[in-house]
XYZ file of C-alpha atoms in Angstrom:
442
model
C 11.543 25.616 7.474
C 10.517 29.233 8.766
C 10.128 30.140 4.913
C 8.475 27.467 4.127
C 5.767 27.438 6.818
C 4.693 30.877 5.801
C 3.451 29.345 2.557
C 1.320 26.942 4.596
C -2.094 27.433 3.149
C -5.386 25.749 4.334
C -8.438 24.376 2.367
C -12.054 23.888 4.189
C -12.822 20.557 2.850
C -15.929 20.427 4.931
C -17.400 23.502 2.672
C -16.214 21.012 -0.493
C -18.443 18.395 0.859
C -16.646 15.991 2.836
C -17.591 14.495 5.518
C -15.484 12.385 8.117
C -16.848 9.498 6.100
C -14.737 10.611 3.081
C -11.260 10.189 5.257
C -11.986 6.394 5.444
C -10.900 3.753 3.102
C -12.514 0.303 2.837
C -10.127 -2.651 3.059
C -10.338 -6.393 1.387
C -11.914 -7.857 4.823
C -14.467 -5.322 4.844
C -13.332 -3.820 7.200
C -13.478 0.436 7.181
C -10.824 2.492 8.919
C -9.515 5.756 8.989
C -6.006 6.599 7.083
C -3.615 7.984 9.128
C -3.101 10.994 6.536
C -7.107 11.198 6.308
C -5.712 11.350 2.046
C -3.933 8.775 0.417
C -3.092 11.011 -2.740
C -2.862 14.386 -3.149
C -1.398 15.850 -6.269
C -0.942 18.993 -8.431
C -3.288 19.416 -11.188
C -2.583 21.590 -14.177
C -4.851 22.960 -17.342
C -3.627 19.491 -19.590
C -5.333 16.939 -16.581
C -8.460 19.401 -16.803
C -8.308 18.713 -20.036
C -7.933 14.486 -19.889
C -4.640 14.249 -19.159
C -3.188 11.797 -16.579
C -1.981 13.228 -13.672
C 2.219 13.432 -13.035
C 3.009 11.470 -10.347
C 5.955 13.157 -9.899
C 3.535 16.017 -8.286
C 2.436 14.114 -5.590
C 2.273 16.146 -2.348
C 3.792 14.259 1.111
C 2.396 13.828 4.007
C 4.177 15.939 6.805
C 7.148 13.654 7.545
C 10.866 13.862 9.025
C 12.797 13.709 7.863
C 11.391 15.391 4.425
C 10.957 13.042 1.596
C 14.040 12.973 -0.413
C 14.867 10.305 -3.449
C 18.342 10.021 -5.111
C 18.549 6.261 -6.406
C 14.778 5.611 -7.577
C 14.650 2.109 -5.914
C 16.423 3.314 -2.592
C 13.630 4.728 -1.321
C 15.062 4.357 2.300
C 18.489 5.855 1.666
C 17.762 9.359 2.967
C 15.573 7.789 6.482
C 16.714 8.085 9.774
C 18.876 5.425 11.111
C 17.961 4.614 14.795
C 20.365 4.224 17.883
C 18.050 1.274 19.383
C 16.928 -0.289 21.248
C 19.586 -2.865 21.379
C 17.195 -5.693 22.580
C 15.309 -5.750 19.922
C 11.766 -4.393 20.977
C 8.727 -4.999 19.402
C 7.069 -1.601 21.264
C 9.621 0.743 21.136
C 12.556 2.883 19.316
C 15.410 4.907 20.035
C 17.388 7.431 18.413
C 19.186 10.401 20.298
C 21.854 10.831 17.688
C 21.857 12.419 14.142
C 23.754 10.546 11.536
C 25.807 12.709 9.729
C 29.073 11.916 10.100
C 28.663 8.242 10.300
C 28.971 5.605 7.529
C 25.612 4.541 8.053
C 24.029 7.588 6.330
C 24.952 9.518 3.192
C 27.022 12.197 4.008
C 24.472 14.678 3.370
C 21.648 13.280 5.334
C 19.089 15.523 6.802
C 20.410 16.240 10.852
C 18.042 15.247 13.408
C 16.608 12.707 15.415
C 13.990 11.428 18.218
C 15.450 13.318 21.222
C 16.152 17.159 19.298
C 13.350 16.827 17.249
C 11.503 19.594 19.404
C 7.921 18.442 19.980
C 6.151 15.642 21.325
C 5.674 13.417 18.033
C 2.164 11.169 20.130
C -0.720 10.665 17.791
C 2.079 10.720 14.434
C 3.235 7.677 13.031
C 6.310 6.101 12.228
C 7.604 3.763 9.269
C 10.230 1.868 10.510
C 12.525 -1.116 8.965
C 13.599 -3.646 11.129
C 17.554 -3.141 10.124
C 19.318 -1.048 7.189
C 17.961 -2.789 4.679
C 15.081 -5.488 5.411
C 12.189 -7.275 4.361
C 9.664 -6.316 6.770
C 8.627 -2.654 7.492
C 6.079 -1.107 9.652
C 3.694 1.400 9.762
C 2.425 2.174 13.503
C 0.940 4.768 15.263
C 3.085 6.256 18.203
C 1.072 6.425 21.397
C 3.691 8.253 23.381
C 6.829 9.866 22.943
C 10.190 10.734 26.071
C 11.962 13.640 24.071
C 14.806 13.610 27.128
C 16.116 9.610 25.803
C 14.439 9.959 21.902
C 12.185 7.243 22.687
C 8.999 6.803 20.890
C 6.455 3.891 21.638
C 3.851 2.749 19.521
C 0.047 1.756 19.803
C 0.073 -1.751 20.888
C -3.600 -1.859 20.966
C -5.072 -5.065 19.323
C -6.315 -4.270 15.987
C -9.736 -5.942 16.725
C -10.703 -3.150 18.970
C -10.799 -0.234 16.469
C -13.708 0.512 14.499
C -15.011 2.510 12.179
C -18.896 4.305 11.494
C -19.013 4.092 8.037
C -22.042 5.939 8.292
C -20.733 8.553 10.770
C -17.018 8.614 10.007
C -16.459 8.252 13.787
C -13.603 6.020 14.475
C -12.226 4.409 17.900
C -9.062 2.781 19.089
C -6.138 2.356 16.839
C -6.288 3.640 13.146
C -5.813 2.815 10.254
C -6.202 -1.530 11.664
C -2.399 -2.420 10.187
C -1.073 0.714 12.233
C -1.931 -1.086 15.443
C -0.085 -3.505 17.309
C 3.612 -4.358 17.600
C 6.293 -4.605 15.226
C 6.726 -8.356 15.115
C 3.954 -9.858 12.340
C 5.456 -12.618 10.247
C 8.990 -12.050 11.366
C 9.599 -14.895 14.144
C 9.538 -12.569 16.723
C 12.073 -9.615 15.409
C 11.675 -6.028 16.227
C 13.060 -2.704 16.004
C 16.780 -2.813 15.503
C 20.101 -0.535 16.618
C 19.456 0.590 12.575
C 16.434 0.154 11.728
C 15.864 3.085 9.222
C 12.809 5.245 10.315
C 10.941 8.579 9.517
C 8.185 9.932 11.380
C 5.167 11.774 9.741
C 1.310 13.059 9.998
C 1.895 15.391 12.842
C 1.174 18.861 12.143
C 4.849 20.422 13.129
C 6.547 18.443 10.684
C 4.751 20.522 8.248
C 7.510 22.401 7.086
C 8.771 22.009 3.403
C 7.462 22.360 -0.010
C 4.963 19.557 -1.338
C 3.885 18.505 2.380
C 0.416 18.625 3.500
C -1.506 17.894 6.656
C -5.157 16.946 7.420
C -6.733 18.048 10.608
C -9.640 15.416 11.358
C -11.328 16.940 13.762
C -11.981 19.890 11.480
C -11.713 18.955 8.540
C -9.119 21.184 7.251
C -6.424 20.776 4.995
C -2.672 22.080 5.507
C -0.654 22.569 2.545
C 2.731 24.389 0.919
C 2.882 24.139 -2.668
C 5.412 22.170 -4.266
C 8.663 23.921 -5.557
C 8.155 26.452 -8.210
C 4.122 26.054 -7.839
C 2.237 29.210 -7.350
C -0.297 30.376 -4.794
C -2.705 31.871 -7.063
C -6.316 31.232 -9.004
C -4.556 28.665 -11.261
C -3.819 26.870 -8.158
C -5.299 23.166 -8.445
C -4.699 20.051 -6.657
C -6.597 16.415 -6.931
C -7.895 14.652 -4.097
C -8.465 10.951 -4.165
C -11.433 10.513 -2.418
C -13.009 7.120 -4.626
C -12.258 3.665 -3.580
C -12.818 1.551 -6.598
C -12.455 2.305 -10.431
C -13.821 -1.000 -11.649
C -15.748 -3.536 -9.989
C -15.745 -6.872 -11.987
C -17.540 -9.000 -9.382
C -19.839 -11.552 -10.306
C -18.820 -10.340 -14.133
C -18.233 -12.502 -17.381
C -17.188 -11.296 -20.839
C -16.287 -8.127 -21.105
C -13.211 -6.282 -22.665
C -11.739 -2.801 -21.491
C -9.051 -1.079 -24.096
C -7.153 2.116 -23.793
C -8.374 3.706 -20.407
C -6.574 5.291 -17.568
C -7.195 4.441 -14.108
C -6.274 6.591 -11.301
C -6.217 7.856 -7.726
C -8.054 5.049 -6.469
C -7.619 4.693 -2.881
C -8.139 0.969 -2.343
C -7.722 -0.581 -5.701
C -7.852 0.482 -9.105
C -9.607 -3.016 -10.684
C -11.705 -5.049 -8.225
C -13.365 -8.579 -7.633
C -14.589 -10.476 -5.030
C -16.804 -13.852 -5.547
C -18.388 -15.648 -2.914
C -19.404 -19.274 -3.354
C -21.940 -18.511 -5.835
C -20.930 -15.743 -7.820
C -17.734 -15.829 -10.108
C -15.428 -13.203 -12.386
C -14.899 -15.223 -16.194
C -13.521 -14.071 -19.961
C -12.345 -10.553 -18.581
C -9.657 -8.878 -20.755
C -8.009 -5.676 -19.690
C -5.769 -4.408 -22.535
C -3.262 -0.944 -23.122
C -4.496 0.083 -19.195
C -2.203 2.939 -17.323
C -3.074 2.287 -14.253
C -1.757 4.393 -11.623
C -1.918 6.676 -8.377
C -3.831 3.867 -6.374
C -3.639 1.967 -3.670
C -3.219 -1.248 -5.380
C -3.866 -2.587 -8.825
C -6.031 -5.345 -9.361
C -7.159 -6.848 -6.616
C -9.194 -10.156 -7.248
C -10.767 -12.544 -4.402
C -12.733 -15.880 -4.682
C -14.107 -17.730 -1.418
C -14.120 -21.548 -2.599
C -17.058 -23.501 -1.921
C -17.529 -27.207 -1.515
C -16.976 -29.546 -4.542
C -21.072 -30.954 -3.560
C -22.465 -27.126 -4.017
C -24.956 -27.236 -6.398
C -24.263 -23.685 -7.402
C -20.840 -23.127 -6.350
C -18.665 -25.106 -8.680
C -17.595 -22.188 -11.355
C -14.584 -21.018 -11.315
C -13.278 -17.200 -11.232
C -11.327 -17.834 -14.829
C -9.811 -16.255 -18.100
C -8.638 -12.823 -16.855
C -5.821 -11.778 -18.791
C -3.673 -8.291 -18.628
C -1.901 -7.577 -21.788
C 0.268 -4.648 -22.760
C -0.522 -2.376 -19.565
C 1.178 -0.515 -17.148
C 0.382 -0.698 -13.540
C 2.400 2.198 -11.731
C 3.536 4.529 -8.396
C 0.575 1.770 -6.155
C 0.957 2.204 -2.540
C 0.641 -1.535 -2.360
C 1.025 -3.627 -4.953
C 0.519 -3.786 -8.179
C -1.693 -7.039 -7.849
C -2.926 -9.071 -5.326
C -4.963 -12.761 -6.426
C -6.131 -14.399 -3.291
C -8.679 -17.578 -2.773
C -10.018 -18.356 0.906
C -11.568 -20.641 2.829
C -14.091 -18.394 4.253
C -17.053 -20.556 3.859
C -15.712 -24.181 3.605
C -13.892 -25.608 6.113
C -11.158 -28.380 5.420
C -11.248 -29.493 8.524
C -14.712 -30.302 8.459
C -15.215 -30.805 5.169
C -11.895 -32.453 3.804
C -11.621 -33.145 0.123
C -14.638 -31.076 -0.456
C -12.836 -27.893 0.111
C -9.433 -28.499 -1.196
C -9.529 -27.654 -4.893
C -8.789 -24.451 -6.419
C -11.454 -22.032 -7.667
C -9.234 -19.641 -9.173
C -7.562 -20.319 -12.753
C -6.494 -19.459 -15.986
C -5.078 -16.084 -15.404
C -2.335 -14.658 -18.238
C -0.474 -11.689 -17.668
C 2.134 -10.739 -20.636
C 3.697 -7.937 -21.669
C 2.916 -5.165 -18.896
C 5.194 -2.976 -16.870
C 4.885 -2.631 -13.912
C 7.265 0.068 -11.690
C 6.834 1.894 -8.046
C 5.553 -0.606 -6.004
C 4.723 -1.031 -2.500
C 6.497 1.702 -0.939
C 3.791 2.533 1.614
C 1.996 -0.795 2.002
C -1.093 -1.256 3.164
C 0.064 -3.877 5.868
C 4.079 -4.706 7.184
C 4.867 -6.314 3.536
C 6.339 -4.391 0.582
C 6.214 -6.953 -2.276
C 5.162 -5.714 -5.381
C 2.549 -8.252 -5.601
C 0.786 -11.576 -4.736
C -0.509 -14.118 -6.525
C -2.186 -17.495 -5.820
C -2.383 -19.184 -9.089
C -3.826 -22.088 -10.956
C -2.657 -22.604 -14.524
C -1.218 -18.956 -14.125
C 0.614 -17.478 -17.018
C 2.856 -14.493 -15.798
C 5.318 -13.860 -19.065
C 6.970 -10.954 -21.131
C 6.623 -8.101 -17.826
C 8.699 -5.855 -16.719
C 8.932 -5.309 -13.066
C 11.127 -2.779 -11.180
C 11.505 -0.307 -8.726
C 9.797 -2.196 -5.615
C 9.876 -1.703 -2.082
C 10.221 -5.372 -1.526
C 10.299 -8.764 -2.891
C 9.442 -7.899 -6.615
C 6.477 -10.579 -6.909
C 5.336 -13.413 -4.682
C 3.958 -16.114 -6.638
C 2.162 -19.042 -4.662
C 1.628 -22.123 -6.931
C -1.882 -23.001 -6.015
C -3.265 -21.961 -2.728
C -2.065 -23.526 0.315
C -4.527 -25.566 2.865
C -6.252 -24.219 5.874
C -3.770 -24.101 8.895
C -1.167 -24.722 6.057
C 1.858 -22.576 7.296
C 5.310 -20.657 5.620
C 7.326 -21.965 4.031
C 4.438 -24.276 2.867
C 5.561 -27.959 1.923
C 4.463 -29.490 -1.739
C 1.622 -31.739 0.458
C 0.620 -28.011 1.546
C -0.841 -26.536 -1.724
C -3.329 -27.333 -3.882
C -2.098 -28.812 -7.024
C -1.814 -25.855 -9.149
C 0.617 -24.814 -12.104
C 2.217 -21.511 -12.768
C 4.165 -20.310 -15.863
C 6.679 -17.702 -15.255
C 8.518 -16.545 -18.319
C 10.809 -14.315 -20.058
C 10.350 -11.722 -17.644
C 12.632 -8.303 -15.920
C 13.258 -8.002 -12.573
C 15.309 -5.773 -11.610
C 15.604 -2.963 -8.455
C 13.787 -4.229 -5.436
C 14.129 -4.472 -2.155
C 14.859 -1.216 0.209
């Protein structure tokens, strides 16, 4: 580590032009917040990217993290974590760990040493990923508020996500950031926490910075903290990419149009987007040979429905179609196709509102690999989608945090709840065949 930290070398990105603003990222409810790395990618460049190349994303740099980042069996991307001691109770709030785990069968045998108690600094204001058991469904990102180093106890933010906010003008953010690192560690699960092993690492804190291909962001100043990756060298040649766009493509309120042969990357919120509202609509989009990759997500399309007696608001978002692409190393996953209720009300409006407005979507022949290893919220499926007369056939999917894909067959009714009943969804029909799935889950 002591060799390592004297290759720690620091970047002004306020004299590049950044701005607080820049170490934002917009989410799907329009909502800003602040990532709790300030970067979601950071990766080595070389003369063949300056020249069009696609970045490797092999290259990508870490955020400061114990223990380091280390990857053996591609889809076991929790095999080399922490595994904690408790707490036995099963607390939503807090973990413990005051032993290392070499030695034990719980851990390979070469496992990094360490743990919450020897770790040697108070860890408040990092942030820890956390699995509620050895191998699980649900995992967490949260913000530690507080941290005893004499039991190895940390304690996350518990603050309600509602609270924080973000200036989008100003950058200035308050309360809990980013929104999905706030609260406790129970969403979706029925009221399960942190387990006796629960796999962990802890990271953005600036003394974990301590191995090649880490890097740190200091907020306040805007500064960035980096050591090369291995074999890299410190000199004029020296060239890394920062994502810093949110968006590649916006299709909203878009209708025939074809895009062949690009490459889409370092997006931080989503590669591809939509989003409708009542009266606008996506229709007779084809994306075809796309690498897509580096991002935070995907595609990401989103249509609001509108009652059946709306003049205006009866078109649906239709005839999108992904053929022969690759969608690759996403944060989050590699699609996500929602349709909402934001603006008619079931309740009020009954029949009106309970039709689908999202349809005819093929997707055939892709790959799509790396999925949903640092989700955006406590889920790591490699993708959702509500679907209507949804073709999904001919893909290859591997290599996901998670559940490969969730597929819901037509979207379920207001105040509809999990596992959702037949009398729950809109009718819809889905098509899923001939497909790979193969290494998911943690």
């Amino acid at each position: 580590a002591a060799a390592a930290r004297s290759q720690i070398y620091v970047a002004d990105l306020g004299a590049l032009g950044w701005t607080l603003a820049d170490l934002m990222r917009f989410r799907d409810d329009a909502v800003y917040e602040q990532r709790a790395s300030g970067l979601n990618f950071l990766v080595q460049s070389s003369t063949a990217v300056a020249a069009g190349a696609s970045l490797d994303p092999a290259k990508r740099y870490h955020a400061a993290r114990a223990p380091n980042f280390r990857n053996v069996t591609n889809w076991k991307r929790a095999e080399y974590w922490w595994v904690a001691d408790g707490p036995a109770a099963g607390s939503t709030t807090s973990l413990v760990d005051a032993t290392d785990d070499t030695g034990t069968l719980l851990a390979p045998a070469d496992i990094e040493p360490g743990n919450l108690k020897t770790i040697g600094v108070d860890l408040s204001g990092g942030y820890l990923r956390a699995l509620d058991g050895l191998n699980s469904h649900w995992v967490w990102y949260r913000r530690i508020n507080s941290h005893d180093q004499t039991t190895g106890t940390v304690t996350i933010d518990t603050g309600a996500a509602g609270v924080s906010s973000c200036d989008v003008g100003t950058g200035i953010c308050t309360g809990c950031q980013p929104k999905y690192a706030c609260g406790v560690a129970n969403e979706d699960t029925n009221g399960q926490g942190f387990s006796p092993l629960s796999k962990y690492y802890v990271d953005n804190h600036p003394y974990l910075l301590d191995t090649a291909g880490e890097y740190y962001v200091d907020k306040a100043t805007l500064r960035l903290f980096v050591i090369p990756l291995p074999g890299v060298a410190m000199d004029a040649s020296f060239t890394v990419e920062l994502s810093k766009r949110r968006v590649a493509i916006d299709l909203s309120n878009t209708f025939n149009v074809t895009f062949d042969s690009l490459s889409v990357e370092m997006c931080d919120d989503t590669a591809v987007y939509s989003s409708n509202w009542i009266d606008s609509n996506t229709r007779f989009v084809t994306m075809r040979s796309l690498n897509m990759q580096l991002s935070g997500r995907g595609l990401t399309f989103i249509k609001t429905v509108a009652p059946l007696n709306t003049a205006n608001g009866l078109v649906n978002t239709e005839h999108v179609s992904l053929i022969q692409s690759t969608v690759r190393h996403m944060d989050d996953g590699a699609m996500l196709f929602n349709q909402g209720w934001w603006s008619c009300s079931i309740a009020t409006l009954g029949a009106l509102c309970s039709h689908p407005q999202m349809r005819r979507f093929y997707m055939g022949h892709n790959q799509f690999y790396e999925l949903a290893f640092r989700p955006f919220g406590d889920d790591g499926t490699g993708g959702y989608m509500i679907g209507n007369e949804l073709v999904f056939e001919n893909n290859l999917v591997r290599n996901v945090a998670h559940n490969g894909l969730q597929f819901i067959p037509g979207p379920a009714k207001q105040a509809a709840t999990y596992p959702y009943a037949s009398s729950d969804l809109v009718a819809g029909t889905v098509l899923i065949k001939d497909n790979i799935f193969e290494w998911t889950c943690l």
